[in-house]
Tab-separated table of C-alpha atoms in Angstrom:
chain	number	residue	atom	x	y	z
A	1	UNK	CA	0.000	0.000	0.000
A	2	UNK	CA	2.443	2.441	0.994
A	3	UNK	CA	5.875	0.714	-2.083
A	4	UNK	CA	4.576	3.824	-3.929
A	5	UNK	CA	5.139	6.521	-1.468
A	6	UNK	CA	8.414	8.023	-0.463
A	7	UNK	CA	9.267	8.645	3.399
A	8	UNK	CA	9.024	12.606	3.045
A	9	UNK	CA	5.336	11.976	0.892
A	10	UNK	CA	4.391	9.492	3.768
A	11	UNK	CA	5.507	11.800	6.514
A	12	UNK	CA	3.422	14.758	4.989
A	13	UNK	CA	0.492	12.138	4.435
A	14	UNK	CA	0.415	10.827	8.255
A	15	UNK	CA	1.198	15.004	8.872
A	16	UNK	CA	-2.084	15.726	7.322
A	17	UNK	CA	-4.156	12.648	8.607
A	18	UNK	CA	-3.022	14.335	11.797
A	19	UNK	CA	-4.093	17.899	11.201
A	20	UNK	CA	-7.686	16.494	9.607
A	21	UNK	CA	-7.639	14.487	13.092
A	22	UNK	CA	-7.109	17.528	15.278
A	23	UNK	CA	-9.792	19.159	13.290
A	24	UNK	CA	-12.195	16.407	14.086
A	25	UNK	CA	-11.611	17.148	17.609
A	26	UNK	CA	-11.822	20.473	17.706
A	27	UNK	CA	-15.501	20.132	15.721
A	28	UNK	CA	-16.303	16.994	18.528
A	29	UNK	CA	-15.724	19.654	21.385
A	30	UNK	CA	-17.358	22.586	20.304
A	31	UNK	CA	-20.226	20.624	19.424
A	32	UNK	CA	-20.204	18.312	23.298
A	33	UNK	CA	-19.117	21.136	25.167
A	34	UNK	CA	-22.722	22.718	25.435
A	35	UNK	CA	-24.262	19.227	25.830
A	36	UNK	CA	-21.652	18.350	28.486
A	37	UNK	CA	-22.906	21.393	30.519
A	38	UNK	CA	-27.131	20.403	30.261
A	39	UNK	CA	-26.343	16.682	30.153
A	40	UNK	CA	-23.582	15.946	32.489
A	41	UNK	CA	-24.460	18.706	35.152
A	42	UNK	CA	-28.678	18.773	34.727
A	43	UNK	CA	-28.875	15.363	33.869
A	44	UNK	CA	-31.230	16.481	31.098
A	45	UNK	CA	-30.959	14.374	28.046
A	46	UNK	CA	-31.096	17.383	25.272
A	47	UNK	CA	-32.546	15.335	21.968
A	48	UNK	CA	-32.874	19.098	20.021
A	49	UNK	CA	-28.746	20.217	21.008
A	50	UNK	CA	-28.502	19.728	17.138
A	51	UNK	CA	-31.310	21.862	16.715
A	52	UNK	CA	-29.595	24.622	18.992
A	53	UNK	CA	-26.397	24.080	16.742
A	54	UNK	CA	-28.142	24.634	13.517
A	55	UNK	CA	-29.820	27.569	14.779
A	56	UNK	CA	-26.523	29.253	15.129
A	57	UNK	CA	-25.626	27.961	11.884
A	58	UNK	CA	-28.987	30.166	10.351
A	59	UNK	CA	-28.078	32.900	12.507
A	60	UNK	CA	-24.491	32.729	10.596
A	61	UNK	CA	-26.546	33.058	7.165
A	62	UNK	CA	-28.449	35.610	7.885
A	63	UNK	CA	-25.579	37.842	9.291
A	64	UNK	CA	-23.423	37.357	6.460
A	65	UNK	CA	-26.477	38.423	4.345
A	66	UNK	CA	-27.167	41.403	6.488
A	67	UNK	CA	-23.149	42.311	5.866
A	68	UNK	CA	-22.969	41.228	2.532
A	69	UNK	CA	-26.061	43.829	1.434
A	70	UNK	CA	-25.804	47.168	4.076
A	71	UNK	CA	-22.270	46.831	5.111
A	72	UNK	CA	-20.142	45.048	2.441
A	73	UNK	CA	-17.083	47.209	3.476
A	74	UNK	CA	-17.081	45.217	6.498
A	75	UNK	CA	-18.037	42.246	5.513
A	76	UNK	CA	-14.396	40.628	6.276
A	77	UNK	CA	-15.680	40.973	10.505
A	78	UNK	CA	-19.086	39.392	10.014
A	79	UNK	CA	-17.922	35.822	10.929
A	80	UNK	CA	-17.097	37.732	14.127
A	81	UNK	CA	-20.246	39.158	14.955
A	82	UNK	CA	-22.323	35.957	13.701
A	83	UNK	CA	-20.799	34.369	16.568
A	84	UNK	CA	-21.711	36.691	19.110
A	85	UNK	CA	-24.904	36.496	17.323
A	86	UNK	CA	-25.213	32.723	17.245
A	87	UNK	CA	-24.745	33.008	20.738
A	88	UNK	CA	-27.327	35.500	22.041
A	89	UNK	CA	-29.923	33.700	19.870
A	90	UNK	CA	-29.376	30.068	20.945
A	91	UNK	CA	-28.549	30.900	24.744
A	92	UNK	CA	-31.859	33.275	24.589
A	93	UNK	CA	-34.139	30.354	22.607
A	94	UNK	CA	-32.594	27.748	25.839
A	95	UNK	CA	-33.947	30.268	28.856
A	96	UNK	CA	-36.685	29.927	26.734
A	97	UNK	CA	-37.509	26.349	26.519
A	98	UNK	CA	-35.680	25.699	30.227
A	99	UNK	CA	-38.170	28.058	31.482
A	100	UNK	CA	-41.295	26.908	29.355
A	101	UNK	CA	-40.712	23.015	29.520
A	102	UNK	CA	-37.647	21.771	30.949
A	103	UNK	CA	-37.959	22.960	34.889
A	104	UNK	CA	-41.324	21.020	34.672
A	105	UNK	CA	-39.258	17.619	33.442
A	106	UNK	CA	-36.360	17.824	36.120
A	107	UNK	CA	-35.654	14.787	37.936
A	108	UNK	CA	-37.582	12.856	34.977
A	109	UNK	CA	-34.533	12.007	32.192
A	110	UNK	CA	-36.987	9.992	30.080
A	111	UNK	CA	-39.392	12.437	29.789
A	112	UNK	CA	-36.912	15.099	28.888
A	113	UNK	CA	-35.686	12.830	25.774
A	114	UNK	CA	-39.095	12.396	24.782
A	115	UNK	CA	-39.748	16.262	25.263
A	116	UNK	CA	-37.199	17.137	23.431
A	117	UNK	CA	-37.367	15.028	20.908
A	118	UNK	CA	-40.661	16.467	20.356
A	119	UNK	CA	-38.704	19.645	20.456
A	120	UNK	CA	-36.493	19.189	17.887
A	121	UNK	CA	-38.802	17.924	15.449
A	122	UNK	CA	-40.978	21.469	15.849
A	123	UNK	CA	-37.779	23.180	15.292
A	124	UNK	CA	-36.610	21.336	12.153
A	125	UNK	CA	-39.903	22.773	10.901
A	126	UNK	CA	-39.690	26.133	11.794
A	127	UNK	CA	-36.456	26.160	10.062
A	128	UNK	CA	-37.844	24.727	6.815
A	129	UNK	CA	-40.776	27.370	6.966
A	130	UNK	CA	-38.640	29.690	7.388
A	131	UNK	CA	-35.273	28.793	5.378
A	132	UNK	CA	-36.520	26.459	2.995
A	133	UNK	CA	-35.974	22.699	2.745
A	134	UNK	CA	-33.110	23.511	0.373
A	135	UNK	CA	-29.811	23.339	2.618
A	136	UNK	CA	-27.891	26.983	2.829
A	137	UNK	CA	-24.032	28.024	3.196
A	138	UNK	CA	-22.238	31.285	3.636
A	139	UNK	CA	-19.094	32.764	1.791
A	140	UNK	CA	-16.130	32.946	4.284
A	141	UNK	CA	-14.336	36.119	4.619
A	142	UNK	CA	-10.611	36.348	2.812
A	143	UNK	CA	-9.038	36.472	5.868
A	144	UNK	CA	-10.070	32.465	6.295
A	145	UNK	CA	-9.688	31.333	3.046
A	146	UNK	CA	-6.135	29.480	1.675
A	147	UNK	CA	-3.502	27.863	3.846
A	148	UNK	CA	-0.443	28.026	5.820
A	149	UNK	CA	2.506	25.799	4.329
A	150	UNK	CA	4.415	24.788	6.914
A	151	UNK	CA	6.407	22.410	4.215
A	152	UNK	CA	6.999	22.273	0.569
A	153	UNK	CA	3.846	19.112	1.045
A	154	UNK	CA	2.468	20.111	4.127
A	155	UNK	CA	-0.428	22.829	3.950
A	156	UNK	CA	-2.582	23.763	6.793
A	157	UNK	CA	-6.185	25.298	6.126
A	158	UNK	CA	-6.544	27.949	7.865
A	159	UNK	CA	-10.130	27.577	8.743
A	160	UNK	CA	-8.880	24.723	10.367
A	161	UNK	CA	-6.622	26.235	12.492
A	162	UNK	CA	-9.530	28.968	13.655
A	163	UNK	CA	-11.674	26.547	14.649
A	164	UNK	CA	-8.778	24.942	17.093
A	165	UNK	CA	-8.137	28.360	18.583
A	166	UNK	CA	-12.132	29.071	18.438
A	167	UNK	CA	-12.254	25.389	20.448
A	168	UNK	CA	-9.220	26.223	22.893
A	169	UNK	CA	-10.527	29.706	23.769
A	170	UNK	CA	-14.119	28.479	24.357
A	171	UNK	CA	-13.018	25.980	26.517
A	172	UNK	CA	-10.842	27.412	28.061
A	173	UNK	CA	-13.634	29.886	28.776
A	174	UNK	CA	-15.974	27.099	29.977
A	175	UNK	CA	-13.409	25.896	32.909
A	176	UNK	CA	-12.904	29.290	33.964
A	177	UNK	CA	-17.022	29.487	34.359
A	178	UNK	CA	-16.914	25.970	36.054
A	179	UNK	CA	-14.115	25.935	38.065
A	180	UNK	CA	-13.044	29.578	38.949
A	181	UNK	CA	-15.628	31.437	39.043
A	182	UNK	CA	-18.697	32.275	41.837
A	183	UNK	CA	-21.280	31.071	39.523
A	184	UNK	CA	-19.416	28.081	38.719
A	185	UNK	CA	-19.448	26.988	42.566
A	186	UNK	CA	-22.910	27.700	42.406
A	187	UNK	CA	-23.655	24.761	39.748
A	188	UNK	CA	-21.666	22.643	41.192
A	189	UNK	CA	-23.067	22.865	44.906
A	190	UNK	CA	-26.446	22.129	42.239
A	191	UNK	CA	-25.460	19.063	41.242
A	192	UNK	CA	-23.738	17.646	44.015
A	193	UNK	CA	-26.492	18.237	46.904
A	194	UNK	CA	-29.574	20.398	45.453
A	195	UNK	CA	-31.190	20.556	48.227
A	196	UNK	CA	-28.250	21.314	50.470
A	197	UNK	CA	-27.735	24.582	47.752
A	198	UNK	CA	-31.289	25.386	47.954
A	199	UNK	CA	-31.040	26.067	51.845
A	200	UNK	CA	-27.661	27.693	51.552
A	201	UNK	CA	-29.705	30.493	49.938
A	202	UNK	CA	-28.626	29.814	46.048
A	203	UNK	CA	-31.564	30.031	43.674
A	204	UNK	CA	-31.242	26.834	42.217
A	205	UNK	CA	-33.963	27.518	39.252
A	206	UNK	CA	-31.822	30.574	38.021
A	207	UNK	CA	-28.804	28.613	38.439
A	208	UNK	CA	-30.419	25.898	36.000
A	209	UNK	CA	-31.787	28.093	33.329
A	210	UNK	CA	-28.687	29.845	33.203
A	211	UNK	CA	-26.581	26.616	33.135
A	212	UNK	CA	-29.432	25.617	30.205
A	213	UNK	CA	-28.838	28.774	28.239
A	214	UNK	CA	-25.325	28.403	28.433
A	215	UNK	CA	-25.224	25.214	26.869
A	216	UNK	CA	-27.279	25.729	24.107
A	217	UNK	CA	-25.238	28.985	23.327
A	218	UNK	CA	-22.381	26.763	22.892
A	219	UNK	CA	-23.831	24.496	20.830
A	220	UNK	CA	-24.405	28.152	18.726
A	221	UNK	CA	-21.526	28.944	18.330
A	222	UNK	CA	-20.872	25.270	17.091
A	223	UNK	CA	-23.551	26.015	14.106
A	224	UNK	CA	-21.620	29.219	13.507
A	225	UNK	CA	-18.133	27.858	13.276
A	226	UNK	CA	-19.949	24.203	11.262
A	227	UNK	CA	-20.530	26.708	8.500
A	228	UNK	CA	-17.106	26.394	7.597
A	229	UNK	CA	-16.941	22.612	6.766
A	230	UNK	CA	-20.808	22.052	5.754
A	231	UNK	CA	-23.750	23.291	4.416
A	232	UNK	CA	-26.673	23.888	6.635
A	233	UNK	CA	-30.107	22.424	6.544
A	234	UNK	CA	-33.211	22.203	8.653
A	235	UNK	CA	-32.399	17.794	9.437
A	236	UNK	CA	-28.418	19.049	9.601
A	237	UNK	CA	-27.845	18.721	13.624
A	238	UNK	CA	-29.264	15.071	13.396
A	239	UNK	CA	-26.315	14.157	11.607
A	240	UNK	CA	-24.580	15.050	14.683
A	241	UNK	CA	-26.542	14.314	17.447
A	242	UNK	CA	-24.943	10.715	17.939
A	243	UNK	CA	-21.774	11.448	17.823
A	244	UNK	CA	-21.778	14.392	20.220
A	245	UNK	CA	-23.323	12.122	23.223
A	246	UNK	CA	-20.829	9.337	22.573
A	247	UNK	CA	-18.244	11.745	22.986
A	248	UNK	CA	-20.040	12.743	26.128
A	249	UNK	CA	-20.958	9.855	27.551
A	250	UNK	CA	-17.391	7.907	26.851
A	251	UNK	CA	-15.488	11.271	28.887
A	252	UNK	CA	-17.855	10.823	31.556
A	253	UNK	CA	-21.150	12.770	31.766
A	254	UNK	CA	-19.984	15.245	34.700
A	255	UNK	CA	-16.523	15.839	33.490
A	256	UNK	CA	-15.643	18.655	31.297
A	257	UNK	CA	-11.622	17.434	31.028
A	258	UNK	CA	-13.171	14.171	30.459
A	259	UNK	CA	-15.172	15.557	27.510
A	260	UNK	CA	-12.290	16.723	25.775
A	261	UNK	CA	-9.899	13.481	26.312
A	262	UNK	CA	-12.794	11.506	25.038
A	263	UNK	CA	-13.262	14.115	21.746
A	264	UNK	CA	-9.637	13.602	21.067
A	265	UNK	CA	-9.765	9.698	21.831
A	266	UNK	CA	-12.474	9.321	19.387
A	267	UNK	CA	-11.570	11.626	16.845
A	268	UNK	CA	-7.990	10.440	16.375
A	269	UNK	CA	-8.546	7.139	16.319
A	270	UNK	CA	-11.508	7.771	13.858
A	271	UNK	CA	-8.848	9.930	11.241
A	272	UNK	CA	-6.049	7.259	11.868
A	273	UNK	CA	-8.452	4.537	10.902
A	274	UNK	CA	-9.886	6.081	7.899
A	275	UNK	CA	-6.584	6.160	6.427
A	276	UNK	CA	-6.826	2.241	6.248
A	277	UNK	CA	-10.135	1.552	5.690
A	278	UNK	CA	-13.291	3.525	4.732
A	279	UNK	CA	-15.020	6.496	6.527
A	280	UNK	CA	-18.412	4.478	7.188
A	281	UNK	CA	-15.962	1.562	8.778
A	282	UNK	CA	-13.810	3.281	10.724
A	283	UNK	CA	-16.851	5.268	12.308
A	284	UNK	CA	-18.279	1.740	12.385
A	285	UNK	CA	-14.784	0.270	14.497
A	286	UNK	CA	-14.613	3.640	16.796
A	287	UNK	CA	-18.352	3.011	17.925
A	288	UNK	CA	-17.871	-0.760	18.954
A	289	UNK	CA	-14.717	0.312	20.558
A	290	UNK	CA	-15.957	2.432	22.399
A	291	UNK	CA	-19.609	0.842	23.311
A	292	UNK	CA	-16.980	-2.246	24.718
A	293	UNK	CA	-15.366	0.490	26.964
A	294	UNK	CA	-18.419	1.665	28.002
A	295	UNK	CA	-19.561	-2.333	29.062
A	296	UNK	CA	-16.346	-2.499	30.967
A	297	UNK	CA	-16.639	1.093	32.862
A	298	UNK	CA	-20.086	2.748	32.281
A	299	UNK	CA	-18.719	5.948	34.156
A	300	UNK	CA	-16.743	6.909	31.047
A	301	UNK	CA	-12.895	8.115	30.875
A	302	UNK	CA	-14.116	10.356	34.507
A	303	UNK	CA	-16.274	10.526	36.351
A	304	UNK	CA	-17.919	13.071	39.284
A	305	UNK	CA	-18.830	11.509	42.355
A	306	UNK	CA	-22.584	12.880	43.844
A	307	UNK	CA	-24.114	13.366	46.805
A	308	UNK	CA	-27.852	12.361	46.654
């Protein structure tokens, strides 16, 4: 397979493989991130994130339209502002439905499936009513167009590379939220002992739909930055929807470093295999993989221990 390749055109091929591997990851975080926060710390099973994703994907369509007719001198900065605006709109449409539906459902995960299930299907509608059935995409600005040629073979895209620094900044920002900051604590006391938090004097229902809208928001700015590798259509998120909970569930539901080890478990191994065989078999091989993981430690990669 590999007589006809010199070493320097097989190093730049693995080199490559690599870089399309990292971008898999990248995509795999931004898109779990958001359902790591409403899954893992709400225990809300979230059937429409992909609906939340694709929303910021329209919202990324529309802005570039807005740009592209009353302010084409700027339109280089609208991928910029769509994310902001992917952001607003999905974390605003999550306080939404947390407040409408979800706080009804807590403490009910099948019913929140089923609910949002339900949910996702009324949004792929409203998209088509309002988009069309025909699926979209938007022109990227110069400034992310071409490559980076790190070698005479090897060129990087360098959309790719702004979705890694997108991915590392945004999760970086998530930790900080989590981890370090007041509000973080606040979730956390949430899902370790609600009750306990309740009678501490935290408002545990504006801890939730915040936590909700935050997740969704996420999953926005997912939509905004999946412009970049696909078009967008009103069924789009369900292509994703799968593979964003096994990259959940296999870090461990609670864990936001285990989310990203499990992202970059999954995705590499995915890329590496693909080189070998097919794309539908290697996605085939990384799912029984990983389901045989799962049988041997259901907690995933990490794992958060409760107090009920």
């Amino acid at each position: 397979m590999f007589a006809d390749y010199s070493s320097s055109e097989l190093m730049a091929i693995f080199a490559m493989q690599g870089f399309a591997g990292l971008s898999l990851f990248s995509i795999f975080v931004l898109m779990a991130l958001g359902l790591a926060i409403i899954f893992g710390q709400m225990g809300v099973i979230n059937m429409a994130h992909g609906e939340f994703m694709i929303l910021g994907a329209y919202m990324t369509y529309l802005t570039s339209h807005v740009f592209e007719s009353l302010m084409p001198g700027l339109y280089g900065a609208y991928f910029i502002v769509a994310m902001v605006v992917a952001f607003v709109a999905a974390g605003a449409l999550g306080a939404l439905v947390e407040w409408a539906l979800i706080k009804r459902l807590y403490h009910r995960p099948l019913d929140t499936l089923l609910a949002t299930w339900g949910l996702s299907l009324i949004l792929q509608q409203c998209y088509r009513s309002i988009f069309g059935a025909r699926e979209v995409g938007v022109t990227l600005p110069d400034w992310l167009m071409g490559s980076v040629a790190l070698t005479d073979m090897i060129e990087i895209p360098i959309n790719g590379l702004f979705v890694m620094v997108l991915t590392l900044l945004i999760a970086a920002g998530v930790y900080y939220l989590m981890y370090r900051s007041n509000w973080g604590g606040q979730v956390r006391a949430v899902v370790q002992n609600r009750p306990m938090a309740g009678a501490v004097g935290i408002n545990t229902e504006k801890v939730d739909r915040a936590t909700f809208a935050l997740g969704c928001g996420i999953a926005g700015v997912a939509g905004s930055a999946f412009t970049m590798i696909g078009s967008t259509g009103p069924t789009s998120g369900q292509l994703y929807i799968v593979d964003t909970f096994l990259v959940v569930v296999f870090g461990g539901a609670s864990s936001l470093l285990g989310t990203i080890a499990s992202a970059f478990t999954i995705s590499q191994a995915q890329s590496t295999m693909e080189f070998f065989l097919s794309g539908s078999m290697a996605k085939v091989l990384t799912l029984l993989v990983v389901v045989g993981i799962l049988m041997l430690r259901p907690q995933g990669l990490f794992s958060l221990k409760i107090r009920r």
